[in-house]
Every structure is written in structure tokens, then in C-alpha cells.
Coordinates of C-alpha atoms and ligand atoms in Angstrom, one line a residue:
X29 CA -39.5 -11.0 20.4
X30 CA -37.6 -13.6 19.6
X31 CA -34.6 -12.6 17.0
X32 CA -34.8 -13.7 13.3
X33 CA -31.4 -15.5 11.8
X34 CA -29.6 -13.6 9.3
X35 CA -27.2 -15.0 7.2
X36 CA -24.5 -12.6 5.6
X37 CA -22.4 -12.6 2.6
X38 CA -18.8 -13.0 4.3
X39 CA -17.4 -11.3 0.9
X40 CA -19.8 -8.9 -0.1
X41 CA -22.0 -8.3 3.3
X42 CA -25.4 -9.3 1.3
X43 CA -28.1 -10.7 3.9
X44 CA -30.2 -13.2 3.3
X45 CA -33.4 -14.7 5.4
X46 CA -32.0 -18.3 5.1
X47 CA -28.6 -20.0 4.3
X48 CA -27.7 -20.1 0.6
X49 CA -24.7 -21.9 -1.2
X50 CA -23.9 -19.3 -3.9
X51 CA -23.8 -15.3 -2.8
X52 CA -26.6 -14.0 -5.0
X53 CA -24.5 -10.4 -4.7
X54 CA -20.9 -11.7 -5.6
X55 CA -21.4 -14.9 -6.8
X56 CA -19.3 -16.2 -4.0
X57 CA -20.1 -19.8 -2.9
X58 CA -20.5 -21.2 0.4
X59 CA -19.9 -17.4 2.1
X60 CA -23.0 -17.0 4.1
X61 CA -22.6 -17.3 8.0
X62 CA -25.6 -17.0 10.3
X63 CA -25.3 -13.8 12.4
X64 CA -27.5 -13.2 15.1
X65 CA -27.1 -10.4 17.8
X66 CA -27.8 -11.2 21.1
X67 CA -30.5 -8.6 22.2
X68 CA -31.5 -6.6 19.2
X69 CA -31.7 -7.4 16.1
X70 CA -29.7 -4.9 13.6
X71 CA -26.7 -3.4 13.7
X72 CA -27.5 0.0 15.1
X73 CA -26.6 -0.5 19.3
X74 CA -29.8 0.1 20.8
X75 CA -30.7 3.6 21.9
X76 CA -28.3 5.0 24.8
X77 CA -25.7 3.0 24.1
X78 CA -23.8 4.7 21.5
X79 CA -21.7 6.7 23.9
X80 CA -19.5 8.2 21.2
X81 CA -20.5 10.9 18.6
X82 CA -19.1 12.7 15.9
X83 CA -17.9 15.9 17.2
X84 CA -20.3 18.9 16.2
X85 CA -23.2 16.4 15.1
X86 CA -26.5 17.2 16.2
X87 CA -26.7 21.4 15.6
X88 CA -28.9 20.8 12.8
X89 CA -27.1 21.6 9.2
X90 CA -24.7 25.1 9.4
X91 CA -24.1 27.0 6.6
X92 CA -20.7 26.3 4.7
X93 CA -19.1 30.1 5.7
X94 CA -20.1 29.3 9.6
X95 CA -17.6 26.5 9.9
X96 CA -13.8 27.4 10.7
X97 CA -11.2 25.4 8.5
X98 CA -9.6 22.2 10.5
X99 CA -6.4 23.4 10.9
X100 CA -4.7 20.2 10.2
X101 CA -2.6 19.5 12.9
X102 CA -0.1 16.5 12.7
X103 CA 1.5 14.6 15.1
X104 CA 4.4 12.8 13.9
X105 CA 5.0 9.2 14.6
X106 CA 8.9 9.7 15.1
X107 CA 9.2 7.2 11.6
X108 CA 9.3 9.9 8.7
X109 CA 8.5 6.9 6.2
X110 CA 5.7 6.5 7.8
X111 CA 4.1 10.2 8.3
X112 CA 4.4 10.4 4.6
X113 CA 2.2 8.1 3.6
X114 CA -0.6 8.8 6.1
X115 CA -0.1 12.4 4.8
X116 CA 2.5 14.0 6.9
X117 CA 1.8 12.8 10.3
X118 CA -1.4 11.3 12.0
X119 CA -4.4 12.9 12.5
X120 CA -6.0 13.3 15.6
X121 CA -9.3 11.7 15.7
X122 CA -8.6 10.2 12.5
X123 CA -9.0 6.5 12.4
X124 CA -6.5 4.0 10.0
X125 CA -6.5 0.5 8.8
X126 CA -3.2 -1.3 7.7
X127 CA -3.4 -3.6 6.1
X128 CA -1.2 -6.5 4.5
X129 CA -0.3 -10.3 4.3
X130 CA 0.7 -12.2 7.7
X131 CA 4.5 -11.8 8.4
X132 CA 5.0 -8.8 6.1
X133 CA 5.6 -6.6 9.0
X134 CA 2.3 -4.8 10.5
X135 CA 2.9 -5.4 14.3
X136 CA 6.7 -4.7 13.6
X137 CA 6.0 -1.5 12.3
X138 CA 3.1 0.0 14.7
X139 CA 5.0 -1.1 17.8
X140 CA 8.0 1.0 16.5
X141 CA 5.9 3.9 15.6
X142 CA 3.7 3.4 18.8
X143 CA 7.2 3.7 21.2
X144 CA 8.1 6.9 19.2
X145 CA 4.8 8.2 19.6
X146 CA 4.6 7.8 23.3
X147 CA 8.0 9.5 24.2
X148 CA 7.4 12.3 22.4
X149 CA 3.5 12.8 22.3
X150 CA 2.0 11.1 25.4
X151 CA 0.4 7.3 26.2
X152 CA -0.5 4.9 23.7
X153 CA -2.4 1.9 24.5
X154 CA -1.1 -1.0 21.9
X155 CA -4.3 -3.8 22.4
X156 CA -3.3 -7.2 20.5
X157 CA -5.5 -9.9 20.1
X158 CA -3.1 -12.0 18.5
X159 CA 0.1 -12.1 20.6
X160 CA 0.5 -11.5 25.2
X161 CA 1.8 -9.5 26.6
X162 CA 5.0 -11.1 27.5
X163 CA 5.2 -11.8 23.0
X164 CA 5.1 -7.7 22.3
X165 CA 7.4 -7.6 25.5
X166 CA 10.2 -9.7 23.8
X167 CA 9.7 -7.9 20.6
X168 CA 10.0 -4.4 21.9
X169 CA 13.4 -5.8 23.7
X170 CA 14.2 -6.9 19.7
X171 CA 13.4 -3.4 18.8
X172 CA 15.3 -1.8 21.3
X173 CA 12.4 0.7 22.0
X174 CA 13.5 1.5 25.4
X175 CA 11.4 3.4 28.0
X176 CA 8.3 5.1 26.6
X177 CA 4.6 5.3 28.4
X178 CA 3.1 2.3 26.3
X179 CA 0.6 0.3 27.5
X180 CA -0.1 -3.2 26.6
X181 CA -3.2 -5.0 26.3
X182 CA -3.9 -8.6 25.6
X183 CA -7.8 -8.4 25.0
X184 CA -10.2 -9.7 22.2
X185 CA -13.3 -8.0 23.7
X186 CA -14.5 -4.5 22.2
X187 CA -16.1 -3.7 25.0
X188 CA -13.2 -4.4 27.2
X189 CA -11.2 -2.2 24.8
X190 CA -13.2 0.6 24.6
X191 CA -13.6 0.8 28.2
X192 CA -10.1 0.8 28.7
X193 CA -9.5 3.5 26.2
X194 CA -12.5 5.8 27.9
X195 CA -10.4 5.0 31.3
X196 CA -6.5 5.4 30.3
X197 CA -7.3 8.0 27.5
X198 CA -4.3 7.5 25.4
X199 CA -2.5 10.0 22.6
X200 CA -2.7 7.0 20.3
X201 CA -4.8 3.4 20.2
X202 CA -3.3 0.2 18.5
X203 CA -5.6 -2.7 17.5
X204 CA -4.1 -5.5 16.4
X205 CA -6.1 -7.0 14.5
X206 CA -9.6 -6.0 13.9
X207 CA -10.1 -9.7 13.0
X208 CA -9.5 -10.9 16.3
X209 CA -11.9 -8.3 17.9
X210 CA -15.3 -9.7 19.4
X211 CA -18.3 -7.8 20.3
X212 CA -20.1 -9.3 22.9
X213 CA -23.4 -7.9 21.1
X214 CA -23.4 -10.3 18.5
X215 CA -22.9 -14.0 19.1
X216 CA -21.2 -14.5 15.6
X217 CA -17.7 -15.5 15.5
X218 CA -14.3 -13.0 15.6
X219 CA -13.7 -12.1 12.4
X220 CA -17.0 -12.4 10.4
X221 CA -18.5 -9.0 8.6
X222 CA -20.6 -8.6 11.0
X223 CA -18.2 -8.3 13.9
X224 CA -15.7 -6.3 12.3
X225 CA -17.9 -3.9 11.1
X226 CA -19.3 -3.0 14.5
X227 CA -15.9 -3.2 16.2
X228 CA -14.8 -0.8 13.3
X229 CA -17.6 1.1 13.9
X230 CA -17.2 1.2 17.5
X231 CA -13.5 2.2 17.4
X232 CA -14.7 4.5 14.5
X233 CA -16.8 6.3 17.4
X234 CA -14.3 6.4 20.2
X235 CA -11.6 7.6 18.2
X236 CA -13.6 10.7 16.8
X237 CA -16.1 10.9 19.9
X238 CA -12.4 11.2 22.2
X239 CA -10.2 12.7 19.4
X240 CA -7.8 9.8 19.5
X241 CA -6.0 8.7 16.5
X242 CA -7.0 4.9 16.2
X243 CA -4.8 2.5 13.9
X244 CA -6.1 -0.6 13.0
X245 CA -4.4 -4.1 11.7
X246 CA -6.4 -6.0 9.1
X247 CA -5.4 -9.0 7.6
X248 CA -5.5 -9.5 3.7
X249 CA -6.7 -13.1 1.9
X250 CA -4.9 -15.0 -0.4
X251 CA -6.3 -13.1 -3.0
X252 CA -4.8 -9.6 -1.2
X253 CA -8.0 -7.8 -0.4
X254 CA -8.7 -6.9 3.3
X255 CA -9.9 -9.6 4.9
X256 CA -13.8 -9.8 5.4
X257 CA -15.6 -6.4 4.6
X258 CA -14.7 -3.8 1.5
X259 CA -17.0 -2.1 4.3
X260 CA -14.4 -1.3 6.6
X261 CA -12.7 0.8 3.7
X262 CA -15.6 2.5 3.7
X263 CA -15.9 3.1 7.6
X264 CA -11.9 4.3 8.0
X265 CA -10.3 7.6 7.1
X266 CA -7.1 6.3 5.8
X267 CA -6.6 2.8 4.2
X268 CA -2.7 1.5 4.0
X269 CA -1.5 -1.4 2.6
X270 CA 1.5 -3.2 3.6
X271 CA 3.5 -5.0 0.6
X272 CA 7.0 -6.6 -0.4
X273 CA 8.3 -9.4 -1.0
X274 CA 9.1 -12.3 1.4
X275 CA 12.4 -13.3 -0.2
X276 CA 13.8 -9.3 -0.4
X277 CA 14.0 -7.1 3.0
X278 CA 12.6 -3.8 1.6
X279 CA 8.8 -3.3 2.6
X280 CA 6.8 -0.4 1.1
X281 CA 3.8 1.0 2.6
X282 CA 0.9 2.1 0.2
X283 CA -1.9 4.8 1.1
X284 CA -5.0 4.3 -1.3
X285 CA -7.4 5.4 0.9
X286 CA -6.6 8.8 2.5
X287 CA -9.4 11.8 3.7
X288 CA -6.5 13.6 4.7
X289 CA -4.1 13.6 2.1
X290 CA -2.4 12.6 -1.4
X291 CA -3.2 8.8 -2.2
X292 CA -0.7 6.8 -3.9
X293 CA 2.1 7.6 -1.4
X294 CA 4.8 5.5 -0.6
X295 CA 6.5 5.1 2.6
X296 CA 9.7 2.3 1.8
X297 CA 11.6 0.2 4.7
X298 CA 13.8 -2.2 5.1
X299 CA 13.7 -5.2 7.0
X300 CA 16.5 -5.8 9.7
X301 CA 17.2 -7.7 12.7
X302 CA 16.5 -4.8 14.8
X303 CA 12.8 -3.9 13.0
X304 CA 12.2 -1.9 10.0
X305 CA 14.6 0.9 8.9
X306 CA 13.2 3.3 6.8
X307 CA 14.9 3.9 3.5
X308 CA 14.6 7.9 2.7
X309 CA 16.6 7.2 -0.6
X310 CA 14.7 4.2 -2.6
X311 CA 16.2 5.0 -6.0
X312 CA 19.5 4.0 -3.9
X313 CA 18.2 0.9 -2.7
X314 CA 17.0 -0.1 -6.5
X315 CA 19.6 0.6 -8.3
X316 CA 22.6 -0.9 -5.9
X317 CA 23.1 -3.9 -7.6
X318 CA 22.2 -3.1 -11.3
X319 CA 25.3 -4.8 -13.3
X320 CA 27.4 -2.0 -15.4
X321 CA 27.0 -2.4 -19.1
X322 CA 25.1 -5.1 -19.1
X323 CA 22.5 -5.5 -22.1
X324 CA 19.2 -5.7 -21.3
X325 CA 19.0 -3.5 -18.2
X326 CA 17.3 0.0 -18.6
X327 CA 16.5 2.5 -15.8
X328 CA 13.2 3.9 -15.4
X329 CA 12.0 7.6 -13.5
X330 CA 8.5 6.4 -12.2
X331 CA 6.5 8.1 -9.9
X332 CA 5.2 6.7 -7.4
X333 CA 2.3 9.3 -6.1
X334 CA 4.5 12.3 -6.0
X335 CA 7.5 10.7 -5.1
X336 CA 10.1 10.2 -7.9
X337 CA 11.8 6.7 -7.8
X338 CA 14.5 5.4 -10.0
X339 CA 14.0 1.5 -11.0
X340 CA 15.8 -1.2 -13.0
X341 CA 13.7 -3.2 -15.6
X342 CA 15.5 -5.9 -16.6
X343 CA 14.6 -8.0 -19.8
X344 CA 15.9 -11.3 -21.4
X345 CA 15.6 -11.8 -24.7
X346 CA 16.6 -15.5 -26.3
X347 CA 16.0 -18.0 -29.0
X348 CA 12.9 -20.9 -28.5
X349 CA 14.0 -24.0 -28.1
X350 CA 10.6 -25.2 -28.8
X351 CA 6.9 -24.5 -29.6
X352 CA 5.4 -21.2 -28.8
X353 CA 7.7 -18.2 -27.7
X354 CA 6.7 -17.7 -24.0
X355 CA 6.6 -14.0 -22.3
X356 CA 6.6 -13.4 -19.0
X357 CA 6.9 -10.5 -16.6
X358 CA 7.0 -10.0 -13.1
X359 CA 6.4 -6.1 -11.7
X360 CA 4.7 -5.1 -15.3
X361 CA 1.6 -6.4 -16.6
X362 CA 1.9 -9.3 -19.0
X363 CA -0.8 -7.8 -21.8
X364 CA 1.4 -4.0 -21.6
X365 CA 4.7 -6.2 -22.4
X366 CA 2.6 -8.4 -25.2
X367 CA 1.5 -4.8 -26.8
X368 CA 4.9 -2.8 -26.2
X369 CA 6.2 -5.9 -28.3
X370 CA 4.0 -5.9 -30.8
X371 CA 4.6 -2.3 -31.4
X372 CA 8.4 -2.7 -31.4
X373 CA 7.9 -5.6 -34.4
X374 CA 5.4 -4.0 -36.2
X375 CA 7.1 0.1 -36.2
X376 CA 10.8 -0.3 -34.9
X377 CA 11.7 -3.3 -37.0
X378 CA 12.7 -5.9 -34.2
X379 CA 12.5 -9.4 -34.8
X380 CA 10.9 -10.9 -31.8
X381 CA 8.7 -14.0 -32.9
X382 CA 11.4 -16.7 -32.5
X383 CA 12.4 -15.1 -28.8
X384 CA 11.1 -15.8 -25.5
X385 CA 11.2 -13.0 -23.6
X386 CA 11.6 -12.5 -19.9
X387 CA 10.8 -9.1 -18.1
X388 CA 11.7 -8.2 -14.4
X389 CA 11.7 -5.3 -12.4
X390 CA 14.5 -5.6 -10.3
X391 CA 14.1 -5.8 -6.4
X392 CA 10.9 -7.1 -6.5
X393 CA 8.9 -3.3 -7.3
X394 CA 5.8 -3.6 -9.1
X395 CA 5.8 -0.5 -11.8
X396 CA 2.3 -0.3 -13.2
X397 CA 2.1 3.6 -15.5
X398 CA 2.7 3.9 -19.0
X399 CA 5.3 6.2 -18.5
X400 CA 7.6 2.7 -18.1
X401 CA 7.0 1.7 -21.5
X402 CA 10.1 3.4 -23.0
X403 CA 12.3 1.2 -20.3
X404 CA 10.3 -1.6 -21.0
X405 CA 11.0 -1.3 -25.1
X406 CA 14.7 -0.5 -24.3
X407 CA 15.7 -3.2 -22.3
X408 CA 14.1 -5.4 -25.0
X409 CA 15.3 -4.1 -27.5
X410 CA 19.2 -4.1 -25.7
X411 CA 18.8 -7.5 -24.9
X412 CA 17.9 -8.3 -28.6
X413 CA 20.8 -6.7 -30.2
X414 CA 23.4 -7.9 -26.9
X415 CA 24.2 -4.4 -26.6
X416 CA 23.8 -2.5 -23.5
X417 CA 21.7 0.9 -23.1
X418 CA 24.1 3.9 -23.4
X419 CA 25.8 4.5 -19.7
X420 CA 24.4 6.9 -17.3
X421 CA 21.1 7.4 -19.2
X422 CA 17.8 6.8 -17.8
X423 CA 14.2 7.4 -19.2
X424 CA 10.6 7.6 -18.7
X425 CA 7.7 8.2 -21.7
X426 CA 4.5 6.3 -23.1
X427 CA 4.3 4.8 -26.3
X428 CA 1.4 4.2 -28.6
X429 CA 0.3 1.5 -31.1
X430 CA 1.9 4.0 -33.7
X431 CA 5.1 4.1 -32.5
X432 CA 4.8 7.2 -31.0
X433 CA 6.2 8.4 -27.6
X434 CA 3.8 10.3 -26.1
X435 CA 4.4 12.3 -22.8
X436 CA 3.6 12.0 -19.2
X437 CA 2.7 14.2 -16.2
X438 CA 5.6 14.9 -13.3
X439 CA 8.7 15.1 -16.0
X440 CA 10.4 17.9 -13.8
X441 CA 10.3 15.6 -10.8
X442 CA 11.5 12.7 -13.0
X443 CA 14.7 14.4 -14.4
X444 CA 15.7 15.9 -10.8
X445 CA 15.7 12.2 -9.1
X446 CA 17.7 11.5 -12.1
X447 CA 19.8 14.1 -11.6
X448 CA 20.3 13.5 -8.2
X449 CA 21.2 9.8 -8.7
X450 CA 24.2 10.9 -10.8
X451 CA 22.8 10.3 -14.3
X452 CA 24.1 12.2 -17.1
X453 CA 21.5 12.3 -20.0
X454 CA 17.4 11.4 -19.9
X455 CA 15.9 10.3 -22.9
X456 CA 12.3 11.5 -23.0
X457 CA 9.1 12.4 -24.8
X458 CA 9.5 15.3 -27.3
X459 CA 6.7 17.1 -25.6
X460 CA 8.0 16.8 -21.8
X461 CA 11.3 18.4 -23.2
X462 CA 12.4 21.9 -22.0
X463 CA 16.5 22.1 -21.9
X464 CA 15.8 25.2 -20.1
X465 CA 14.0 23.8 -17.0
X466 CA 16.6 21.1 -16.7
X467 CA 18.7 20.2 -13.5
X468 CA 22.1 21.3 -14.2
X469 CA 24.7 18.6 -15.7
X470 CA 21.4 16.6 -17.0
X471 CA 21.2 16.4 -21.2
X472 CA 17.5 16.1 -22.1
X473 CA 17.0 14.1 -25.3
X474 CA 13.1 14.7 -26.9
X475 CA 12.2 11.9 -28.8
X476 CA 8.9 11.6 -30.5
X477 CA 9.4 8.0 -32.2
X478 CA 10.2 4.9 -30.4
X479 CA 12.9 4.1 -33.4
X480 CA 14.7 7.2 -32.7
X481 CA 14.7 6.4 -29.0
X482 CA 16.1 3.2 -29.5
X483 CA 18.8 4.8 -31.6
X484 CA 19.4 7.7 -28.8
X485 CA 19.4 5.0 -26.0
X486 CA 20.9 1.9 -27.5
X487 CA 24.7 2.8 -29.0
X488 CA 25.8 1.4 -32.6
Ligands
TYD7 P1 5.2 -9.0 12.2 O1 5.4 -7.6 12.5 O2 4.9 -9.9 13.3 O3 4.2 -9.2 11.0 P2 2.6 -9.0 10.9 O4 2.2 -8.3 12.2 O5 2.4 -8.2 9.7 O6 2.1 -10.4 10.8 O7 6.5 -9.4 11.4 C1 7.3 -10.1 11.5 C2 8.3 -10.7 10.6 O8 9.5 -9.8 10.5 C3 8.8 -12.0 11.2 O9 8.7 -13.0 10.3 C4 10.2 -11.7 11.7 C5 10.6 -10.5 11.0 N1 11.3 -9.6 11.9 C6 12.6 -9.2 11.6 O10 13.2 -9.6 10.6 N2 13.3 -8.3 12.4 C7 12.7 -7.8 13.5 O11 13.3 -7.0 14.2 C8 11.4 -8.2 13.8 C9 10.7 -7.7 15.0 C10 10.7 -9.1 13.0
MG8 MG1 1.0 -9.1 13.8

């Protein structure tokens, strides 16, 4: 029988019998591609050929007592940056997609975890469809990775891949990039859904059929989502995402996918000359440059999944030359700054219609919980009255269209960062205050109104 052409949604993954301009699905225009498998149509392999399966399928169902615990083992990839985000080490078997914008770092970062891994684990096979051999080679020189059992594979065919995985048997696979990745199943090109769902899916199978960990690059489009298929978030264990900055050397990596542990986490590097350094100390790295008594600079405890972090927001607050007073932010959400000062016209008594007003967070960090929106107020507000936020103080609380400062999960974490980081006082929600639990040296100031913050934060 001869195959039918099927056309599929490159955004969404929607089939359709016939080409179509707009996605019916997601509305996307001009996204269908034809697909067509070579032999069988669908993308189940035909019978036999699915060599891998998941470990203990096929007993029938067991009954939830039966079935001993995983203990989860971890095996470190040398970078603790790195193992903290995927959870505190790899996961054998597991299989994880990073991904992020071309440039950023990806390749930079796997080859340096993958020369860890194999001096102190065993083999890792690091399969790039995007550079040769001889490319990683002069990179790994860059890196100074030295002597370590990693094995290199220029190859864009899954087959190929998986068969040199079934031979070699690595502690770890690398593919770089599951974009590049052809199956010689389908006759569509590299890249499209269908192929990188079956390559996922393939990989997906070796790496739990074999119990090897399997990392996989994906690239991100312009608009940051990974490239191609949401479906492949749904297909790995772990999803990563690579962000930062092009103009600033610190890279932070992102878990918001993770079967095997806390989302949210961060993992933050630096760039160098000699690869990516990790930074164990971020609140260090943000704070550096933050100029001493200047108005309009506050310092913020975030969280950033359970890791406390200590960030600058900066704000600039001055007269309209002409027409409308213009606002804009980078690293906090325009419509949070618009309300935060709407709130501080309307209940703390600031005059802010005549003033543009410029927000940053400094070093390029995106900050995006309400906790920030006492910083946010402060630096405002300090900028407004030229007068800087009282020295060695930081803070962290919500505020509400009433006024009010409302608290926020994590405060013990919060003030011991800030303790840590050599501040002397925290200025915080009423209800997140307990003197008693407080680090040592650190004065806790409860405030319940965003006026009386202001006056606790903001001297004279
Ligand atoms: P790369 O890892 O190739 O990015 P990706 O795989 O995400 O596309 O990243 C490389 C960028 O980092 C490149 O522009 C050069 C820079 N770089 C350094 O600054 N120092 C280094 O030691 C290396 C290897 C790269
Ligand atoms: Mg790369």
C-alpha cells in the first residue's frame, strides 16, 4: 500500500490530510510540512523493531506495595552548578533536554561536564551533529579537559547513533542537537516534528532500555520556546533551559521540567576564556558593582527555587521633557512596575505623573515574584526623593493595591543570605517577622504599610 502524505503542524504537531496555509490547531501560518515515512505509515516503528523497552514493562500491572522504592542514585557530573539543577546529580537512565539560544553556551557546558563525567564515572560518547570531530577537538584543548575516556562522534543518523551506543555502551550519551538528528525511517527533513520526535523517542528508549543517562541539545526560536515540538517536553524526564545575556559573562541554567527533583533550580556560571566557571556565590556576583549610597538602588532577597540570591534593582526616576511619561523595565514585568506605581501615588503620597521612570535589575537577572515589589517601590521611591536607601539594608515583601505589605514564603532563607552577604538590618513584612529566629547581627524590621517601609528604608 502505497503511503498517504501527511502534513504536520511544525508548531503544534496537528496533522492534516492535505497542505494548509493557516494551522487550524495554533493558528500558525504556513507551518505544515509533508511528512511521509518511508515503509510504514505512523510513527510507531513497525513490530520487532523497537529494541528498547522500559525496564519492568510488560508483567501486567503490580500492586503499589510490590514495587521497591528507586533508590535514587546520582552520579555527579564533576560541575556542582550543574548537579543542582538536574537535582543533585544525573540520573541513570534518565533522559534530559537543554535547551537555549545558539551561542549561549550548551556544547561549552556538556563537553566540560561530559570530560568530568568520564574520568571519574566511565565512557561517554559526545555525538554532535553540528561540529567534527577535529571542532570539539580544538575546543576541549580550549577547555583544557585533558585525558578522559570520551568518545566523539560526528554523525546525524539515529540509527547510526543508537547502534554505536548499543556497541560502545557508555556511562553517559551527548546529542548535540536533536535538531540535527535524522531518522532514516521518515524521509522528512532534520529538524521537523516528526523527526525529532522519533529521534527523541528513540534515544528516550535506549537510554531507559540500557540505563544510560542521555542529554540532549535543543535549540530555542526567536521567540525562546524549544525549537519544533512542545512534544519533546513531554517525551524527556528533565527539561533545562540555558539563559543570560550576550553582552554579560554570567549564564544561569533553569530546570522547569524535572521527574526527579525540585523545579525552578538554578545552576549560575560564568563565562571565561577557558569555558564556563561556575559561580557557587551569585549574591557575590550581583552585588559587585552596586555603587555605595547611591539613590535609587535597593537590594532584593529573591528566591530563586530554593536557592536564596541577593539582587540589585536599580530605578531612575526624572522629569518629562515631553508628552507622556514613559516606564520601562527590564528584568521586572512592565504591568507589576505600572501597578507598584500606581500604588505608591495613590497610598504613599509620591508624585510620579510628571516622571519617567526607568527600572533595571542589575546584571542582566530577570526577577519575576512579588516578593520584589518592596525593592521595586524603594528604589523608586529613593530615586524620587535623590536620597539613597539606608546602608546595609536589604528587603523582600509583596504589596497590595491597599498599600499593604503582605508576606512571602522562604523568609528564613531570605534573611540568612542576607546575613551572610554582610547586611546589617532586613526590612520585611510584619507577618514574616520573628526577631527570635533571626541570624545573629541581622535587625528584622516588620512593616505592614508600604509608607512606613519607605520611612524605615529611605532615611530623612
Ligand atoms: P557554544 O558552547 O558553542 O554554544 P552553543 O552550543 O550553545 O551554541 O558556545 C560558545 C560561545 O562561548 C562562543 O560564542 C564562544 C564562547 N566561549 C568562550 O567565551 N570561552 C570558551 O572557553 C568557549 C569554549 C567558548
Ligand atoms: Mg553547540
Amino acid at each position: 500500500m502505497k503511503p498517504h502524505p501527511v502534513f504536520v503542524c511544525q508548531e503544534c504537531g496537528a496533522q492534516a490530510p492535505k497542505w494548509l496555509g493557516r494551522c487550524p490547531e495554533c493558528g500558525a501560518w504556513n507551518s505544515f510540512v509533508e511528512e511521509r515515512p518511508a515503509a510504514s505509515p505512523g510513527p510507531a516503528p513497525a513490530g520487532g523493531e523497537a529494541r528498547y523497552a522500559l525496564p519492568g514493562a510488560g508483567g501486567g500491572a503490580r500492586r503499589y506495595d510490590e514495587i521497591d522504592a528507586l533508590t535514587a542514585e546520582r552520579l555527579s557530573t564533576g560541575i556542582d552548578e550543574f548537579d543542582r539543577v538536574l537535582g543533585g546529580g544525573v540520573v541513570p537512565g534518565s533522559l534530559v533536554l537543554l535547551g537555549g539560544e545558539p551561542g549561549i553556551g550548551k556544547s561549552t557546558l556538556l563537553l566540560q561536564a561530559a570530560a568530568h563525567f568520564a574520568r571519574s564515572v566511565g565512557p561517554v560518547l559526545y555525538s554532535s551533529g553540528e561540529e567534527s570531530e577535529h571542532q570539539i577537538k580544538s575546543r576541549g584543548e580550549r577547555l583544557q579537559i585533558g585525558h578522559a575516556p570520551l568518545y566523539l562522534l560526528a554523525e546525524t543518523c539515529l540509527e547510526r547513533i543508537l547502534e554505536e551506543i548499543a556497541t560502545l555502551k557508555p556511562a553517559l550519551v551527548i546529542v548535540d542537537s536533536i535538531q540535527t538528528v535524522f531518522s532514516l525511517k521518515f524521509q522528512s527533513a532534520p529538524g521537523s516534528i516528526g523527526q525529532v520526535r522519533e529521534a527523541a523517542t528513540q534515544l528516550l528508549f535506549a537510554a531507559k532500555g540500557l540505563n544510560i543517562p542521555t542529554f540532549l541539545v535543543g535549540h530555542v526560536t526567536k521567540d525562546g520556546a524549544l525549537a519544533g515540538p512542545k512534544a519533546l517536553e513531554h517525551v524527556v524526564d528533565t527539561v533545562l533551559y540555558f539563559e543570560g545575556e550576550r553582552h554579560h559573562s554570567h549564564r544561569v541554567v533553569r530546570a522547569v521540567k524535572n521527574r526527579f527533583g525540585a523545579i525552578s533550580e538554578l545552576g549560575v556560571f560564568e563565562m571565561t576564556g577557558t569555558g564556563l566557571r561556575p559561580v557557587p556565590n551569585p549574591s557575590q556576583l550581583f552585588l559587585a558593582e552596586r555603587p555605595a549610597g547611591a539613590p535609587g538602588s535597593a537590594v532584593l532577597c529573591c528566591m530563586e527555587g530554593s536557592r536564596p540570591i541577593l539582587v540589585e534593582i536599580q530605578a531612575l526616576v526624572s522629569g518629562t521633557t515631553f508628552g507622556n511619561a514613559r516606564r520601562m523595565s527590564s528584568g521586572v514585568d512592565p504591568g507589576r512596575l505600572s501597578l507598584l506605581l500606581a500604588v505608591l501615588e495613590k497610598r504613599a503620597g509620591l508624585n510620579l505623573i510628571g516622571e519617567d521612570v526607568f527600572l533595571n535589575v542589575a546584571g542582566g537577572m530577570a526577577v519575576d515574584e512579588p516578593a520584589a515589589d518592596l525593592a521595586v517601590v524603594a528604589a523608586v521611591a529613593s530615586s524620587l526623593r535623590n536620597r539613597p536607601v539606608r546602608e546595609r539594608t536589604a528587603m523582600f515583601g509583596e504589596v497590595g493595591l491597599a498599600g499593604e505589605v503582605r508576606g512571602t514564603t522562604q523568609a528564613p532563607l531570605r534573611l540568612k543570605e542576607a546575613a551572610q552577604m554582610g547586611f546589617a538590618r532586613v526590612v520585611l513584612p510584619a507577618g514574616n517577622c520573628a526577631p527570635a529566629d533571626a541570624p545573629a547581627g541581622l535587625e528584622l524590621v516588620g512593616v505592614t504599610r508600604v509608607s512606613e517601609a519607605l520611612d524605615a528604608l529611605i532615611a530623612g
